[in-house]
Amino acid sequence: MAKVGVYVCHCGSNIAGVIDVAAVRDFAETLPDVVVARKDLFMCSDSGQEMVKQDIRDGLVDRVVVAACTPRTHEPIFRAAIEKAGLNKYLFEMANIRDQDSWVHAHDHEGATEKAKKIVASAVAKARNLEPLEDKFVPVTDAALVIGGGIGGISAALELANMGHKTYLVEKRPSIGGVMAQLDKTFPTNDCSACILTPMMVEAYNHPNIETLTYSEVDDVSGYIGNFTVKIRQKQTYVDWSRCTGCGDCASKCPSKTPDEFNMGLSDRRAAYIMFPQAVPKKAVVDIEHCLHCAGREIGTLPKINEKTGRPILAPCERACPAEAINRSVAYDPAGAIKEVEVGSIIVATGYQVMDKGWFKEMAPDSPNVITALQLERIISATGPTEGKLLRPSDKEKPHTITFVSCMGSRDEHFHTYCSRFCCMYMIKQARLIKEKYPDITINMHFIDVRSAGKGYDEYYTGARKMGINIFKGKVGGLEMLPDDRLRVLAYDMEAATGIEYESDLVVLATAVELPQDATALAQKLGLQFCGSNFFRELHPKLGPVETATEGLFLAGCCQGPKDIPDTVAQAKGAAAAAAVPLAQGKVRIEPIISEVHAETCSGCGICIPLCPYHAISMTTYADRPRAQIEMSACKGCGVCTSACPSGAIVLHGYDESQIFAQIEALTA
Amino acid sequence: MRIIQDKINEAVSTIMAYGGHGIRNCVQCGACSAVCPGVRAGFPLLCRNLIRHLLNGELEEIIEDASSWGCQACNRCTEVCPQGVRPQEVVFAFRRYQANQLAFSTSSVTSQMNLFETGHAVYTDPTEARKKVGLPEKTPTSAFDDQAKQEIQTLINNSPMGELGLF
């Protein structure tokens, strides 16, 4: 007979403020096989855990039920405690009376108390039927994958590589660098973005432990912590990168123009192009979608021969390339190549995009002089379309009045309710850089309020006031287009409680930070979840900021939520440290709460195989007949196969039939 | 100003009861006031500032202010509000409160009386202007139609407006 100990937690006032803990304890004492029932202010405290351990050591209990917060955060804590006291750690069951009871029924004390009793009865019923289980271990591939080559991905990859772990750095664009490479300078120190980022890009690219795969995307991920198999699609560049020297001659001869993504559409690039002057690797790509196939040079066809000269007629890019890296006669596969790598852990650092101005109809988006802040960043950058000269797009003249508008699409229930967090600071940075260079320009900044939390940030903001930048509290309500591409600003001064109306030459919108659309497809491949703000969800908002619900999968940077460069780098290094843990340990624990097929009972119908979301089930031959079998290391213990098996041949350890029926019986008693 | 929670609660619940359901959503960003023609015309207590005073519990203190009657009902505030306050509804709720307390501005009493007497809130004698352009002197509207006028008066007398005792 089982000897069940029940321990009811007050959780301070989280539980005891709603539920009558003493009544639940008294009730637990009356349940079958319960030998002791106790309560404590905080069961997870040292004294609380010690109470459980002492009962185990005294031989009083051999099954433990803790009625408390949530197994999500605290099951591992109590399992470790009972293991220390010498009991198999799977002889533990948690009754969730906080997250699923006191928090949701805060206004119904009596009802919540009755529900707590049922939850405890159910947990005890299961605990009586628990069997000891043993952890299993599998070896780990000592390598990591970092998806995204912005400052977050680069920082994480360098950290892992410096710890001695082989790291694959995958970037979808032709160069690493991310959004930071597009920035002119960075707050609050006005460091030149390229000057601090480029050396890191070079270091990562040349690191002996880092294999950088640019113009590449993750195609498929299978496996589990310690043993992921990743298929990486290296998109077709139509340029032999082993020969390309990055001279850019192909780009200068290519006649096809398309908006330059790096300059946020403010200038054109060619179909054959190098992403930006400091690109790493500095290699050319032929963007086949915009390629004109000059001289009829379709990819994979032989050139026509000039009848007079007898020489082949080549496309300008081919002719221009001094390294013979462009040869359109090669039958390149448009799908590119698939590279398969094995890694033990994965860091996702895919970054963000800013909203397009087209969303904001009241903000005269059709005016060329209404731009996003990232476009302004390109305008003031020395590598940008105007080589750093501040010229407004409509007439390439210097603006006399510039308006900055905050919170476009952020803190707005029509778009995103969250604060994008770093817009206030980069707007102040842009205003300061412009004011420093052109003191005669009038700069008007409009904020709902200025969010300058960070080291040195508020001083940077008050400094902007001292420089003569006009700062108004009050959101801009609209812009009106006037003749000659001028703009009328309809604003409001909240402090003076008066409307503001003036003409402006250039209006900069701080549009919201959001996850790029292609992130959804990646999430599906990786099994990532989304949070309420539609960023990737971390395991715990406070205590698990780099982990995800999938073990071995970590997050860094803006894909987890808006954050500035210092926070991104900090999180990336944190993610690298967490991702290195399984690699350093060399083995990972597989929880025994997984499914197993009883070969004697299995009819070999195969229903379970397509149902398994983890592709863990395959067919084998047992006693000359086909039988299902489950790969232990791939099974996540979801139980889909168990519930679907018509023969009842699959058992989910830790949730077997006797345990679940006992729970149902207790709940419906 | 002192912060008195009971007064704040009373102001908020009064405005909500009169239809200004979104008042508590307001984060005081000021976008509504930036586009408000009434604010531009110089009415001090519209949109953002009206909501601020109401959220301070100053219901009685501002009851005589005529700003709310300066609202042109253009609803641009509702379009630009990022928090779903529907500021125009708050302005109208405050008007209803003022009306029920018989705290009309003179401008609004005139238009109410016009509406009751002619069926037009804004009414000027059209006969001269119409004669000049060769139109019949009388407009084909309630102003010159006794039955229509009577029906309008019946409707007003049987609406909450009728209970105000203005007519």
Coordinates of N, CA, C and O in Angstrom, one line a residue, chain A residues 333-476:
Chain A
D333 N 21.3 25.1 -60.1 CA 19.9 24.7 -59.6 C 19.3 25.9 -58.9 O 19.8 26.5 -57.9
P334 N 18.1 26.4 -59.4 CA 17.5 27.6 -58.8 C 17.2 27.4 -57.3 O 17.1 28.4 -56.6
A335 N 17.0 26.2 -56.9 CA 16.7 25.9 -55.5 C 17.9 26.0 -54.6 O 17.8 25.9 -53.4
G336 N 19.1 26.1 -55.2 CA 20.3 26.2 -54.4 C 20.7 24.8 -53.9 O 20.3 23.8 -54.5
A337 N 21.4 24.7 -52.8 CA 21.9 23.4 -52.3 C 21.5 23.3 -50.9 O 21.3 24.2 -50.2
I338 N 21.3 22.0 -50.5 CA 20.9 21.7 -49.1 C 22.2 21.2 -48.4 O 22.9 20.3 -48.9
K339 N 22.4 21.8 -47.3 CA 23.5 21.4 -46.4 C 22.9 20.8 -45.2 O 22.1 21.5 -44.5
E340 N 23.3 19.6 -44.8 CA 22.7 19.0 -43.6 C 23.8 19.1 -42.5 O 24.9 18.7 -42.7
V341 N 23.4 19.6 -41.3 CA 24.3 19.7 -40.2 C 23.7 19.1 -39.0 O 22.5 19.1 -38.8
E342 N 24.5 18.5 -38.1 CA 24.1 18.0 -36.8 C 24.5 18.9 -35.7 O 25.7 19.3 -35.7
V343 N 23.6 19.3 -34.9 CA 23.9 20.2 -33.8 C 23.3 19.8 -32.5 O 22.2 19.1 -32.5
G344 N 23.8 20.2 -31.4 CA 23.3 19.9 -30.1 C 22.3 20.9 -29.6 O 21.4 20.6 -28.8
S345 N 22.5 22.2 -30.0 CA 21.6 23.2 -29.5 C 21.5 24.3 -30.6 O 22.3 24.4 -31.5
I346 N 20.4 25.0 -30.5 CA 20.0 26.0 -31.6 C 19.7 27.3 -30.9 O 18.9 27.4 -30.0
I347 N 20.2 28.4 -31.4 CA 19.9 29.7 -31.0 C 19.2 30.5 -32.1 O 19.7 30.5 -33.2
V348 N 18.0 31.0 -31.8 CA 17.2 31.7 -32.8 C 17.4 33.2 -32.6 O 17.1 33.7 -31.5
A349 N 18.0 33.9 -33.5 CA 18.3 35.4 -33.4 C 17.9 36.0 -34.7 O 18.7 36.7 -35.3
T350 N 16.6 35.9 -35.1 CA 16.2 36.3 -36.4 C 15.8 37.8 -36.5 O 15.5 38.2 -37.6
G351 N 15.8 38.5 -35.3 CA 15.6 39.9 -35.4 C 14.2 40.4 -35.7 O 13.3 39.7 -35.5
Y352 N 14.1 41.6 -36.3 CA 12.9 42.3 -36.4 C 12.8 43.0 -37.7 O 13.8 43.1 -38.5
Q353 N 11.6 43.6 -38.0 CA 11.5 44.6 -39.1 C 10.7 45.7 -38.5 O 10.1 45.6 -37.4
V354 N 10.8 46.9 -39.1 CA 10.0 48.0 -38.7 C 8.8 48.1 -39.7 O 8.9 47.8 -40.8
M355 N 7.7 48.6 -39.1 CA 6.5 48.7 -39.9 C 6.7 49.7 -41.1 O 7.4 50.7 -40.9
D356 N 6.0 49.4 -42.2 CA 6.1 50.3 -43.3 C 5.2 51.6 -43.0 O 4.1 51.5 -42.4
K357 N 5.5 52.7 -43.6 CA 4.7 53.9 -43.3 C 3.4 53.8 -44.0 O 2.4 54.6 -43.6
G358 N 3.2 53.0 -45.0 CA 1.9 52.8 -45.7 C 0.8 52.5 -44.8 O -0.4 52.7 -45.1
W359 N 1.0 51.9 -43.6 CA 0.0 51.6 -42.7 C -0.7 52.8 -42.1 O -1.9 52.7 -41.7
F360 N 0.0 54.0 -42.1 CA -0.5 55.1 -41.3 C -1.1 56.1 -42.3 O -0.5 57.1 -42.7
K361 N -2.4 55.9 -42.6 CA -3.0 56.7 -43.7 C -3.1 58.2 -43.2 O -3.2 59.1 -44.1
E362 N -3.2 58.5 -41.9 CA -3.4 59.8 -41.5 C -2.0 60.6 -41.5 O -1.9 61.8 -41.3
M363 N -1.0 59.8 -41.8 CA 0.4 60.4 -41.8 C 0.9 60.7 -43.2 O 2.1 60.5 -43.4
A364 N 0.1 61.0 -44.1 CA 0.5 61.3 -45.5 C 1.6 60.4 -46.0 O 2.6 60.8 -46.5
P365 N 1.3 59.1 -46.0 CA 2.4 58.2 -46.4 C 2.8 58.3 -47.9 O 3.8 57.8 -48.3
D366 N 1.9 59.0 -48.7 CA 2.3 59.1 -50.1 C 3.3 60.2 -50.3 O 3.9 60.4 -51.4
S367 N 3.6 61.0 -49.3 CA 4.6 62.1 -49.5 C 6.0 61.5 -49.4 O 6.3 60.7 -48.5
P368 N 6.8 61.8 -50.4 CA 8.2 61.3 -50.3 C 9.0 61.8 -49.1 O 10.0 61.3 -48.7
N369 N 8.5 62.9 -48.5 CA 9.2 63.5 -47.4 C 8.7 63.0 -46.0 O 9.1 63.5 -45.0
V370 N 7.8 62.0 -46.0 CA 7.5 61.3 -44.8 C 8.3 60.0 -44.9 O 8.1 59.2 -45.8
I371 N 9.2 59.8 -44.0 CA 10.1 58.6 -44.0 C 10.1 57.9 -42.7 O 9.7 58.4 -41.7
T372 N 10.5 56.6 -42.7 CA 10.6 55.9 -41.4 C 12.0 56.3 -40.9 O 12.9 56.7 -41.6
A373 N 12.1 56.0 -39.6 CA 13.4 56.3 -38.9 C 14.6 55.5 -39.5 O 15.7 56.0 -39.5
L374 N 14.3 54.3 -39.9 CA 15.4 53.5 -40.5 C 15.8 54.1 -41.9 O 17.0 54.0 -42.2
Q375 N 14.9 54.7 -42.6 CA 15.2 55.4 -43.8 C 16.1 56.6 -43.5 O 17.1 56.9 -44.2
L376 N 15.7 57.4 -42.4 CA 16.6 58.5 -42.0 C 18.0 58.1 -41.7 O 19.0 58.7 -42.0
E377 N 18.0 56.9 -41.0 CA 19.3 56.3 -40.6 C 20.2 56.1 -41.9 O 21.4 56.4 -41.9
R378 N 19.6 55.7 -43.0 CA 20.3 55.5 -44.2 C 20.7 56.8 -44.8 O 21.8 57.0 -45.4
I379 N 19.8 57.8 -44.7 CA 20.1 59.1 -45.3 C 21.3 59.8 -44.6 O 22.2 60.4 -45.2
I380 N 21.4 59.6 -43.2 CA 22.5 60.3 -42.5 C 23.8 59.4 -42.5 O 24.8 59.8 -42.0
S381 N 23.7 58.1 -43.0 CA 24.8 57.2 -43.0 C 25.8 57.5 -44.1 O 25.3 57.8 -45.3
A382 N 27.0 57.5 -43.9 CA 28.0 57.8 -44.9 C 27.9 56.7 -46.0 O 28.4 57.0 -47.2
T383 N 27.4 55.6 -45.8 CA 27.3 54.5 -46.9 C 25.9 54.6 -47.5 O 25.6 53.7 -48.3
G384 N 25.1 55.6 -47.2 CA 23.7 55.6 -47.6 C 23.6 56.3 -49.0 O 24.6 56.6 -49.6
P385 N 22.3 56.5 -49.4 CA 22.0 57.0 -50.8 C 22.6 58.4 -51.0 O 22.8 58.8 -52.2
T386 N 22.7 59.2 -50.0 CA 23.2 60.6 -50.2 C 24.6 60.7 -49.6 O 25.1 61.8 -49.4
E387 N 25.3 59.6 -49.3 CA 26.6 59.6 -48.7 C 26.7 60.4 -47.5 O 27.7 61.1 -47.2
G388 N 25.6 60.4 -46.7 CA 25.7 61.0 -45.4 C 25.2 62.5 -45.4 O 25.0 63.1 -44.4
K389 N 24.9 63.0 -46.6 CA 24.3 64.4 -46.6 C 22.9 64.4 -46.3 O 22.1 63.5 -46.9
L390 N 22.4 65.3 -45.4 CA 21.0 65.3 -45.0 C 20.2 66.0 -46.1 O 20.1 67.3 -46.1
L391 N 19.7 65.3 -47.0 CA 18.8 65.8 -48.1 C 17.5 65.1 -48.1 O 17.4 63.9 -47.9
R392 N 16.4 66.0 -48.2 CA 15.1 65.3 -48.2 C 14.8 64.6 -49.5 O 15.3 65.1 -50.6
P393 N 14.0 63.6 -49.5 CA 13.9 62.8 -50.7 C 13.3 63.5 -51.9 O 13.7 63.3 -53.0
S394 N 12.3 64.4 -51.7 CA 11.5 65.0 -52.8 C 12.4 65.8 -53.8 O 12.3 65.6 -55.0
D395 N 13.3 66.7 -53.2 CA 14.0 67.5 -54.1 C 15.5 67.6 -53.8 O 16.2 68.4 -54.4
K396 N 15.9 66.6 -53.0 CA 17.4 66.6 -52.6 C 17.9 67.9 -52.1 O 19.0 68.3 -52.3
E397 N 17.0 68.6 -51.3 CA 17.4 69.8 -50.7 C 17.5 69.6 -49.2 O 16.9 68.7 -48.6
K398 N 18.3 70.5 -48.5 CA 18.5 70.3 -47.1 C 17.2 70.8 -46.4 O 16.7 71.9 -46.7
P399 N 16.6 70.0 -45.5 CA 15.4 70.5 -44.8 C 15.7 71.6 -43.8 O 16.8 71.6 -43.2
H400 N 14.7 72.5 -43.6 CA 14.9 73.5 -42.6 C 14.2 73.1 -41.3 O 14.6 73.5 -40.2
T401 N 13.1 72.4 -41.4 CA 12.4 71.9 -40.2 C 12.2 70.4 -40.3 O 11.7 69.9 -41.3
I402 N 12.6 69.7 -39.3 CA 12.4 68.2 -39.2 C 11.5 67.9 -38.1 O 11.7 68.4 -37.0
T403 N 10.6 67.0 -38.3 CA 9.6 66.6 -37.3 C 9.8 65.1 -37.0 O 9.9 64.3 -37.9
F404 N 9.9 64.8 -35.7 CA 10.0 63.4 -35.3 C 8.7 63.0 -34.7 O 8.2 63.7 -33.8
V405 N 8.1 61.8 -35.1 CA 6.8 61.4 -34.5 C 7.0 60.0 -33.9 O 7.4 59.1 -34.6
S406 N 6.7 59.9 -32.6 CA 6.9 58.6 -31.9 C 5.7 57.8 -32.0 O 4.6 58.2 -32.4
C407 N 5.8 56.5 -31.6 CA 4.7 55.6 -31.3 C 3.8 55.4 -32.5 O 2.6 55.4 -32.4
M408 N 4.4 55.2 -33.7 CA 3.6 54.9 -34.9 C 3.4 53.4 -35.0 O 4.3 52.7 -35.4
G409 N 2.2 53.0 -34.6 CA 1.9 51.6 -34.6 C 2.3 50.9 -33.3 O 2.0 49.7 -33.1
S410 N 3.0 51.5 -32.4 CA 3.3 51.0 -31.1 C 2.3 51.6 -30.1 O 1.9 52.7 -30.4
R411 N 2.0 51.0 -29.0 CA 1.1 51.5 -28.0 C -0.2 51.9 -28.7 O -0.8 52.9 -28.3
D412 N -0.6 51.1 -29.7 CA -1.8 51.5 -30.4 C -2.6 50.2 -30.7 O -2.1 49.2 -31.3
E413 N -3.8 50.2 -30.2 CA -4.6 48.9 -30.3 C -4.9 48.5 -31.7 O -5.3 47.4 -32.0
H414 N -4.8 49.5 -32.7 CA -5.0 49.1 -34.1 C -3.9 48.3 -34.6 O -4.1 47.6 -35.6
F415 N -2.7 48.4 -34.0 CA -1.5 47.7 -34.6 C -0.9 46.9 -33.5 O -1.2 45.7 -33.4
H416 N 0.0 47.5 -32.7 CA 0.7 46.7 -31.7 C 0.5 47.5 -30.3 O 0.7 48.7 -30.2
T417 N 0.0 46.7 -29.3 CA -0.2 47.4 -28.0 C 1.0 47.6 -27.2 O 1.0 48.4 -26.3
Y418 N 2.1 46.9 -27.6 CA 3.4 47.0 -26.8 C 4.1 48.3 -27.2 O 3.9 48.9 -28.3
C419 N 5.1 48.7 -26.3 CA 6.0 49.7 -26.6 C 7.2 49.1 -27.3 O 7.7 48.1 -26.9
S420 N 7.6 49.8 -28.4 CA 8.7 49.2 -29.2 C 10.1 49.5 -28.5 O 11.1 49.1 -29.0
R421 N 10.1 50.1 -27.5 CA 11.2 50.2 -26.5 C 12.4 51.0 -26.9 O 13.0 51.7 -26.0
F422 N 12.9 51.0 -28.1 CA 14.1 51.8 -28.4 C 13.9 52.9 -29.3 O 14.9 53.6 -29.7
C423 N 12.7 53.2 -29.7 CA 12.4 54.3 -30.7 C 12.7 55.6 -30.1 O 13.3 56.5 -30.7
C424 N 12.3 55.9 -28.8 CA 12.5 57.2 -28.2 C 14.0 57.5 -28.2 O 14.4 58.6 -28.6
M425 N 14.8 56.5 -27.9 CA 16.3 56.7 -27.8 C 16.9 57.0 -29.2 O 17.7 57.8 -29.4
Y426 N 16.5 56.1 -30.2 CA 17.1 56.4 -31.5 C 16.6 57.7 -32.2 O 17.4 58.3 -32.9
M427 N 15.4 58.1 -31.9 CA 15.0 59.4 -32.4 C 15.8 60.5 -31.8 O 16.2 61.4 -32.5
I428 N 16.0 60.4 -30.5 CA 16.8 61.4 -29.8 C 18.3 61.4 -30.4 O 18.9 62.5 -30.7
K429 N 18.8 60.2 -30.7 CA 20.1 60.1 -31.3 C 20.1 60.8 -32.7 O 21.0 61.6 -32.9
Q430 N 19.1 60.5 -33.5 CA 19.1 61.1 -34.8 C 19.0 62.6 -34.7 O 19.7 63.3 -35.4
A431 N 18.1 63.1 -33.8 CA 18.0 64.5 -33.7 C 19.3 65.2 -33.2 O 19.7 66.2 -33.7
R432 N 20.0 64.5 -32.3 CA 21.2 65.1 -31.8 C 22.3 65.1 -32.9 O 23.0 66.1 -33.0
L433 N 22.4 64.0 -33.6 CA 23.4 63.9 -34.7 C 23.1 65.1 -35.7 O 24.1 65.7 -36.2
I434 N 21.9 65.3 -36.1 CA 21.5 66.3 -37.0 C 21.8 67.7 -36.5 O 22.4 68.5 -37.1
K435 N 21.4 67.9 -35.2 CA 21.6 69.2 -34.6 C 23.1 69.6 -34.4 O 23.5 70.7 -34.6
E436 N 23.9 68.5 -34.2 CA 25.3 68.8 -34.0 C 25.9 69.3 -35.3 O 26.7 70.2 -35.4
K437 N 25.4 68.6 -36.4 CA 26.0 68.9 -37.7 C 25.4 70.2 -38.4 O 26.1 70.9 -39.1
Y438 N 24.1 70.3 -38.1 CA 23.4 71.5 -38.7 C 22.6 72.2 -37.7 O 21.4 72.0 -37.5
P439 N 23.3 73.1 -36.9 CA 22.6 73.7 -35.8 C 21.4 74.6 -36.2 O 20.5 74.9 -35.4
D440 N 21.4 75.0 -37.5 CA 20.4 75.9 -38.0 C 19.1 75.2 -38.3 O 18.0 75.9 -38.5
I441 N 19.1 73.9 -38.3 CA 17.8 73.2 -38.6 C 16.9 73.1 -37.3 O 17.4 72.9 -36.2
T442 N 15.7 73.5 -37.5 CA 14.7 73.4 -36.4 C 14.3 71.9 -36.3 O 13.8 71.3 -37.3
I443 N 14.4 71.4 -35.1 CA 14.0 70.0 -34.9 C 12.9 69.9 -33.8 O 13.1 70.4 -32.7
N444 N 11.7 69.4 -34.2 CA 10.6 69.3 -33.3 C 10.3 67.8 -33.1 O 10.1 67.1 -34.0
M445 N 10.4 67.4 -31.8 CA 10.1 66.0 -31.5 C 8.8 65.9 -30.7 O 8.6 66.6 -29.8
H446 N 8.0 64.9 -31.1 CA 6.7 64.7 -30.5 C 6.6 63.3 -29.9 O 6.7 62.3 -30.6
F447 N 6.5 63.3 -28.6 CA 6.4 62.0 -27.9 C 5.1 61.9 -27.1 O 4.6 63.0 -26.6
I448 N 4.6 60.7 -26.9 CA 3.6 60.6 -25.8 C 4.3 60.9 -24.5 O 3.8 61.6 -23.6
D449 N 5.4 60.2 -24.3 CA 6.3 60.4 -23.2 C 7.6 59.9 -23.6 O 7.7 59.1 -24.5
V450 N 8.7 60.3 -23.0 CA 10.0 59.9 -23.4 C 10.5 58.7 -22.5 O 10.5 58.8 -21.3
R451 N 10.8 57.6 -23.2 CA 11.2 56.4 -22.4 C 12.7 56.2 -22.5 O 13.2 55.8 -23.6
S452 N 13.4 56.6 -21.5 CA 14.8 56.7 -21.6 C 15.4 55.9 -20.4 O 16.4 56.3 -19.8
A453 N 14.9 54.7 -20.2 CA 15.4 53.8 -19.1 C 16.6 53.1 -19.6 O 16.5 52.3 -20.6
G454 N 17.8 53.3 -19.0 CA 19.0 52.6 -19.5 C 20.2 53.5 -19.0 O 20.0 54.6 -18.7
K455 N 21.3 52.8 -19.0 CA 22.5 53.5 -18.5 C 22.9 54.6 -19.4 O 23.2 54.4 -20.6
G456 N 22.9 55.8 -18.8 CA 23.3 57.0 -19.6 C 22.2 57.5 -20.6 O 22.5 58.4 -21.3
Y457 N 21.1 56.8 -20.5 CA 20.0 57.2 -21.5 C 19.3 58.5 -21.2 O 19.1 59.4 -22.0
D458 N 19.0 58.7 -19.9 CA 18.2 59.9 -19.6 C 19.1 61.2 -19.7 O 18.6 62.2 -20.2
E459 N 20.4 61.0 -19.4 CA 21.3 62.1 -19.6 C 21.4 62.5 -21.1 O 21.5 63.6 -21.5
Y460 N 21.4 61.5 -21.9 CA 21.4 61.6 -23.4 C 20.2 62.4 -23.8 O 20.3 63.3 -24.7
Y461 N 19.0 62.1 -23.2 CA 17.8 62.8 -23.5 C 17.8 64.2 -23.0 O 17.5 65.1 -23.8
T462 N 18.2 64.5 -21.8 CA 18.1 65.8 -21.3 C 19.2 66.7 -22.0 O 19.0 67.9 -22.3
G463 N 20.3 66.0 -22.5 CA 21.3 66.7 -23.3 C 20.7 67.2 -24.6 O 21.0 68.3 -25.1
A464 N 19.7 66.4 -25.2 CA 19.1 66.9 -26.4 C 18.3 68.2 -26.2 O 18.3 69.1 -27.0
R465 N 17.7 68.3 -25.0 CA 17.0 69.5 -24.7 C 18.0 70.7 -24.6 O 17.7 71.8 -25.1
K466 N 19.1 70.4 -24.0 CA 20.1 71.5 -23.8 C 20.7 71.9 -25.2 O 21.1 73.1 -25.3
M467 N 20.7 71.0 -26.2 CA 21.2 71.4 -27.5 C 20.2 72.2 -28.3 O 20.6 72.6 -29.4
G468 N 19.0 72.4 -27.7 CA 18.1 73.3 -28.4 C 17.1 72.5 -29.3 O 16.5 73.1 -30.2
I469 N 17.0 71.2 -29.1 CA 16.0 70.4 -29.8 C 14.7 70.6 -29.1 O 14.6 70.5 -27.8
N470 N 13.6 70.9 -29.8 CA 12.3 71.2 -29.2 C 11.6 69.9 -29.0 O 11.4 69.1 -29.9
I471 N 11.2 69.6 -27.7 CA 10.6 68.4 -27.3 C 9.2 68.7 -26.8 O 9.0 69.5 -25.9
F472 N 8.2 68.0 -27.4 CA 6.8 68.2 -27.0 C 6.2 66.9 -26.6 O 6.4 65.9 -27.2
K473 N 5.4 67.0 -25.5 CA 4.7 65.8 -25.1 C 3.3 65.9 -25.8 O 2.6 66.9 -25.6
G474 N 2.9 64.8 -26.4 CA 1.6 64.9 -27.1 C 1.8 64.2 -28.5 O 2.8 64.5 -29.2
K475 N 0.9 63.3 -28.8 CA 1.1 62.5 -30.0 C 0.6 63.3 -31.2 O -0.4 64.0 -31.1
V476 N 1.4 63.2 -32.3 CA 0.9 63.9 -33.5 C -0.3 63.2 -34.1 O -0.4 61.9 -34.1

